[in-house]
Amino acid sequence: MYHPRLYGEFYDMGLKYGKLLYEKADFVIPTISKQKMDFGLESYQDLKSFFPEVVEEIEGFAKGIKDKPEKLGAFLLSLGVFNTTGQCSVFAFKNDDSTVIGRNYDMLFDFKKFTESSLIAPKDKYAYISQSDVFIGRSDGINEKGLSVSMSFVNGTEVQTGISFHFIVRKVLEDCENTEQAIELIQKAKVSTANNFLIADHKGQIAVVESAPQKSIVRRPEKNEQFIFITNEFKTKEMQAYDRGGVEWSKSTERYKGLKDSLKSINKMDLQIAKEILSDKCVCLDLKKERFGTIWSVVANLNELKIERAENKPTIKNYKSETRLDWWLKKNAT
């Protein structure tokens, strides 16, 4: 897993990372089909309106790799649209005095070589730690305000040109300081695919946005429950018509039940318990035949901004502390 630190102006962040990957890894934009290119180019126009700052970063990155920003943007915005993507498990638990989150990212084992955990601190935006298997876009993260967001793929019935989850997650982390702001941002976005977004903040506000091109619904914890969780299905009646299903191979229902059973049995959550849940065979995927499973795992206490990450299949003992956000905030304290 790569560990870049990117901060400052958007264009400069992109230029720095693009040049690094070009010079050290001989990076070039992968070739994509005409269908994906056309889809991505149209979506790139939507991105310019939704998130103009990140378009500046794409332009800088493209300069660093000596290619065209439109081609790079099209590649990024077509990812995860026409192919099966991550099959993930996420939960949030609100204690009386803290909010704890846990997240497994499940993907093809071949993608391990592309994974990265980044400290990103754009000028005039919130700083955050986030994980992804693609540069620039994000799959999950925690920002300096104690806000967490994580996505999971849902096999939706429609796709449309628009904003992919990578950029929705990132904009939430940079612009939002609480769960309600994040919900509003996600529901206003012209999303390109179906996804669950689990959002949690340090004040104990936890929710899921079940999001599809046709519609979105906010799901809250059930009465008398301190937790909420997602795998790879829509759970509200209103959204099930937009869920094609077909995720039995990734044990989505079994993982959902495993999370529910574990979370219902707990009165107070801490990072150790969170690790145990994510490491359990009912939640952690390891599909050897499909070469697919958990390739990173994150737990965090949002009130203390204490973050730990396993950069492989998680076990109780292989998490390491993430200290870069704390370093950045102390470095820039006024």
CSV table of C-alpha atoms in Angstrom, one decimal, residues 28-238:
chain,number,residue,atom,x,y,z
A,28,VAL,CA,0.4,5.6,-18.1
A,29,ILE,CA,-3.4,5.8,-18.3
A,30,PRO,CA,-4.8,2.3,-19.0
A,31,THR,CA,-6.5,1.8,-22.3
A,32,ILE,CA,-10.3,1.6,-22.0
A,33,SER,CA,-13.1,0.8,-24.4
A,34,LYS,CA,-14.9,3.4,-26.6
A,35,GLN,CA,-18.0,2.9,-24.5
A,36,LYS,CA,-16.1,3.7,-21.3
A,37,MET,CA,-14.3,6.6,-22.9
A,38,ASP,CA,-17.5,8.2,-24.2
A,39,PHE,CA,-19.2,7.7,-20.9
A,40,GLY,CA,-16.3,9.1,-19.0
A,41,LEU,CA,-15.9,12.2,-21.2
A,42,GLU,CA,-19.6,13.1,-20.7
A,43,SER,CA,-19.3,12.5,-17.0
A,44,TYR,CA,-16.2,14.7,-16.9
A,45,GLN,CA,-18.4,17.6,-17.9
A,46,ASP,CA,-20.6,16.9,-14.9
A,47,LEU,CA,-17.6,16.7,-12.6
A,48,LYS,CA,-16.5,20.2,-13.7
A,49,SER,CA,-19.7,21.5,-12.2
A,50,PHE,CA,-19.9,19.3,-9.1
A,51,PHE,CA,-16.3,19.4,-8.0
A,52,PRO,CA,-14.3,22.0,-10.0
A,53,GLU,CA,-11.3,21.9,-7.6
A,54,VAL,CA,-10.6,18.2,-8.3
A,55,VAL,CA,-10.7,18.9,-12.0
A,56,GLU,CA,-7.7,21.2,-11.3
A,57,GLU,CA,-6.0,18.3,-9.6
A,58,ILE,CA,-6.7,16.0,-12.6
A,59,GLU,CA,-5.2,18.7,-14.9
A,60,GLY,CA,-2.1,18.8,-12.7
A,61,PHE,CA,-1.8,15.0,-12.6
A,62,ALA,CA,-2.2,14.8,-16.4
A,63,LYS,CA,0.6,17.3,-16.8
A,64,GLY,CA,2.8,15.2,-14.5
A,65,ILE,CA,2.2,12.0,-16.6
A,66,LYS,CA,2.4,14.0,-19.9
A,67,ASP,CA,-1.1,13.2,-21.0
A,68,LYS,CA,-4.5,14.9,-21.5
A,69,PRO,CA,-6.7,15.7,-18.6
A,70,GLU,CA,-9.9,14.7,-20.5
A,71,LYS,CA,-8.5,11.3,-21.1
A,72,LEU,CA,-7.5,10.9,-17.4
A,73,GLY,CA,-10.9,12.2,-16.3
A,74,ALA,CA,-12.7,9.8,-18.6
A,75,PHE,CA,-10.7,6.9,-17.2
A,76,LEU,CA,-11.4,7.8,-13.6
A,77,LEU,CA,-15.1,8.4,-14.1
A,78,SER,CA,-15.7,5.1,-15.9
A,79,LEU,CA,-14.1,3.1,-13.1
A,80,GLY,CA,-16.6,0.8,-11.3
A,81,VAL,CA,-19.4,1.6,-13.6
A,82,PHE,CA,-19.5,-1.3,-16.1
A,83,ASN,CA,-17.6,-3.9,-14.1
A,84,THR,CA,-18.3,-5.5,-10.7
A,85,THR,CA,-16.4,-3.6,-8.0
A,86,GLY,CA,-15.8,-3.7,-4.3
A,87,GLN,CA,-17.9,-6.0,-2.1
A,88,CYS,CA,-17.5,-4.3,1.2
A,89,SER,CA,-18.7,-4.4,4.9
A,90,VAL,CA,-19.0,-1.3,7.0
A,91,PHE,CA,-20.5,-0.4,10.4
A,92,ALA,CA,-20.8,2.5,12.8
A,93,PHE,CA,-21.6,2.3,16.5
A,94,LYS,CA,-22.5,5.2,18.8
A,95,ASN,CA,-21.4,4.9,22.4
A,96,ASP,CA,-22.5,7.4,25.0
A,97,ASP,CA,-19.2,9.2,24.7
A,98,SER,CA,-17.8,8.2,21.3
A,99,THR,CA,-18.5,7.0,17.8
A,100,VAL,CA,-16.5,4.0,16.4
A,101,ILE,CA,-16.5,2.8,12.8
A,102,GLY,CA,-15.2,-0.3,11.1
A,103,ARG,CA,-14.7,-0.9,7.4
A,104,ASN,CA,-13.5,-3.9,5.3
A,105,TYR,CA,-12.8,-3.2,1.6
A,106,ASP,CA,-13.2,-6.4,-0.4
A,107,MET,CA,-11.8,-6.5,-3.9
A,108,LEU,CA,-9.8,-8.7,-6.3
A,109,PHE,CA,-6.4,-9.6,-4.8
A,110,ASP,CA,-4.7,-8.3,-7.9
A,111,PHE,CA,-5.7,-4.8,-6.8
A,112,LYS,CA,-3.6,-4.9,-3.7
A,113,LYS,CA,-0.7,-3.5,-5.7
A,114,PHE,CA,-2.7,-0.4,-6.5
A,115,THR,CA,-4.0,0.4,-3.0
A,116,GLU,CA,-3.0,3.6,-1.2
A,117,SER,CA,-3.8,5.3,2.1
A,118,SER,CA,-3.3,9.1,1.7
A,119,LEU,CA,-3.1,12.1,3.9
A,120,ILE,CA,-4.8,14.8,1.8
A,121,ALA,CA,-4.9,18.4,3.0
A,122,PRO,CA,-6.1,20.7,0.2
A,123,LYS,CA,-5.9,24.4,0.7
A,124,ASP,CA,-9.0,25.8,2.4
A,125,LYS,CA,-10.6,22.4,2.8
A,126,TYR,CA,-10.7,19.8,5.6
A,127,ALA,CA,-7.7,17.5,5.9
A,128,TYR,CA,-8.3,13.7,6.0
A,129,ILE,CA,-6.9,10.2,5.9
A,130,SER,CA,-8.5,8.1,3.1
A,131,GLN,CA,-8.1,4.8,1.3
A,132,SER,CA,-8.5,3.8,-2.3
A,133,ASP,CA,-7.4,1.5,-5.1
A,134,VAL,CA,-7.2,4.4,-7.5
A,135,PHE,CA,-5.3,7.7,-7.4
A,136,ILE,CA,-7.3,10.9,-6.9
A,137,GLY,CA,-10.7,9.2,-6.1
A,138,ARG,CA,-11.4,7.8,-2.6
A,139,SER,CA,-13.3,4.8,-1.3
A,140,ASP,CA,-13.5,5.7,2.4
A,141,GLY,CA,-11.9,8.2,4.8
A,142,ILE,CA,-12.0,10.2,8.1
A,143,ASN,CA,-11.5,13.9,8.1
A,144,GLU,CA,-10.2,16.3,10.8
A,145,LYS,CA,-13.8,17.1,12.0
A,146,GLY,CA,-14.3,13.5,13.0
A,147,LEU,CA,-16.6,12.7,10.0
A,148,SER,CA,-16.3,9.3,8.4
A,149,VAL,CA,-17.7,8.1,5.0
A,150,SER,CA,-17.4,4.7,3.4
A,151,MET,CA,-19.1,3.3,0.3
A,152,SER,CA,-20.2,-0.2,-0.8
A,153,PHE,CA,-21.1,-1.3,-4.3
A,154,VAL,CA,-24.7,-2.3,-5.0
A,155,ASN,CA,-25.6,-4.0,-8.3
A,156,GLY,CA,-28.1,-1.4,-9.5
A,157,THR,CA,-30.5,-1.6,-12.4
A,158,GLU,CA,-29.3,1.6,-14.2
A,159,VAL,CA,-26.2,3.6,-14.7
A,160,GLN,CA,-26.0,7.2,-16.0
A,161,THR,CA,-23.3,9.7,-16.8
A,162,GLY,CA,-22.5,11.6,-13.7
A,163,ILE,CA,-20.3,11.5,-10.6
A,164,SER,CA,-18.7,8.2,-9.5
A,165,PHE,CA,-18.5,7.3,-5.8
A,166,HIS,CA,-14.8,8.0,-5.8
A,167,PHE,CA,-15.4,11.7,-6.1
A,168,ILE,CA,-18.5,11.8,-3.9
A,169,VAL,CA,-16.6,10.3,-1.0
A,170,ARG,CA,-13.8,12.7,-1.6
A,171,LYS,CA,-16.0,15.8,-1.7
A,172,VAL,CA,-17.7,14.8,1.5
A,173,LEU,CA,-14.4,14.5,3.3
A,174,GLU,CA,-13.2,17.9,2.0
A,175,ASP,CA,-16.4,19.9,2.4
A,176,CYS,CA,-18.5,18.4,5.2
A,177,GLU,CA,-18.1,18.5,9.0
A,178,ASN,CA,-21.1,16.4,10.1
A,179,THR,CA,-23.4,13.6,8.9
A,180,GLU,CA,-26.3,15.9,7.9
A,181,GLN,CA,-24.1,17.9,5.6
A,182,ALA,CA,-22.8,14.7,4.0
A,183,ILE,CA,-26.3,13.4,3.4
A,184,GLU,CA,-27.3,16.6,1.7
A,185,LEU,CA,-24.3,16.6,-0.5
A,186,ILE,CA,-24.8,12.9,-1.6
A,187,GLN,CA,-28.5,13.3,-2.3
A,188,LYS,CA,-27.9,16.4,-4.5
A,189,ALA,CA,-25.2,14.7,-6.6
A,190,LYS,CA,-26.0,13.2,-10.0
A,191,VAL,CA,-24.6,9.8,-9.2
A,192,SER,CA,-23.6,7.4,-11.9
A,193,THR,CA,-24.1,4.1,-10.1
A,194,ALA,CA,-25.9,2.5,-7.2
A,195,ASN,CA,-24.0,2.5,-3.9
A,196,ASN,CA,-24.5,2.5,-0.2
A,197,PHE,CA,-22.8,5.4,1.7
A,198,LEU,CA,-22.3,4.9,5.4
A,199,ILE,CA,-21.7,8.2,7.2
A,200,ALA,CA,-20.8,8.8,10.9
A,201,ASP,CA,-19.6,11.8,12.9
A,202,HIS,CA,-18.1,12.3,16.3
A,203,LYS,CA,-21.5,13.5,17.8
A,204,GLY,CA,-23.0,10.1,17.2
A,205,GLN,CA,-25.0,10.9,14.1
A,206,ILE,CA,-24.9,7.7,12.0
A,207,ALA,CA,-26.8,7.0,8.8
A,208,VAL,CA,-26.8,5.2,5.4
A,209,VAL,CA,-27.7,6.8,2.1
A,210,GLU,CA,-29.0,4.2,-0.2
A,211,SER,CA,-28.2,5.9,-3.5
A,212,ALA,CA,-29.0,5.1,-7.1
A,213,PRO,CA,-29.4,7.1,-10.3
A,214,GLN,CA,-33.2,6.9,-10.0
A,215,LYS,CA,-33.5,7.8,-6.3
A,216,SER,CA,-31.9,7.9,-2.9
A,217,ILE,CA,-33.2,7.2,0.6
A,218,VAL,CA,-31.7,7.8,4.1
A,219,ARG,CA,-31.7,4.9,6.4
A,220,ARG,CA,-31.2,5.5,10.2
A,221,PRO,CA,-30.6,3.0,13.1
A,222,GLU,CA,-33.6,0.9,14.1
A,223,LYS,CA,-35.4,1.9,17.3
A,224,ASN,CA,-33.2,1.1,20.4
A,225,GLU,CA,-30.2,0.2,18.3
A,226,GLN,CA,-26.9,2.0,18.6
A,227,PHE,CA,-25.5,1.0,15.3
A,228,ILE,CA,-25.9,0.9,11.5
A,229,PHE,CA,-24.2,-1.2,8.9
A,230,ILE,CA,-24.0,-2.1,5.2
A,231,THR,CA,-22.8,-4.8,2.8
A,232,ASN,CA,-23.8,-4.9,-0.9
A,233,GLU,CA,-27.6,-4.7,-0.9
A,234,PHE,CA,-30.3,-2.0,-0.5
A,235,LYS,CA,-32.4,-2.7,2.6
A,236,THR,CA,-35.2,-0.2,2.4
A,237,LYS,CA,-38.4,-1.2,0.5
A,238,GLU,CA,-38.2,2.0,-1.5
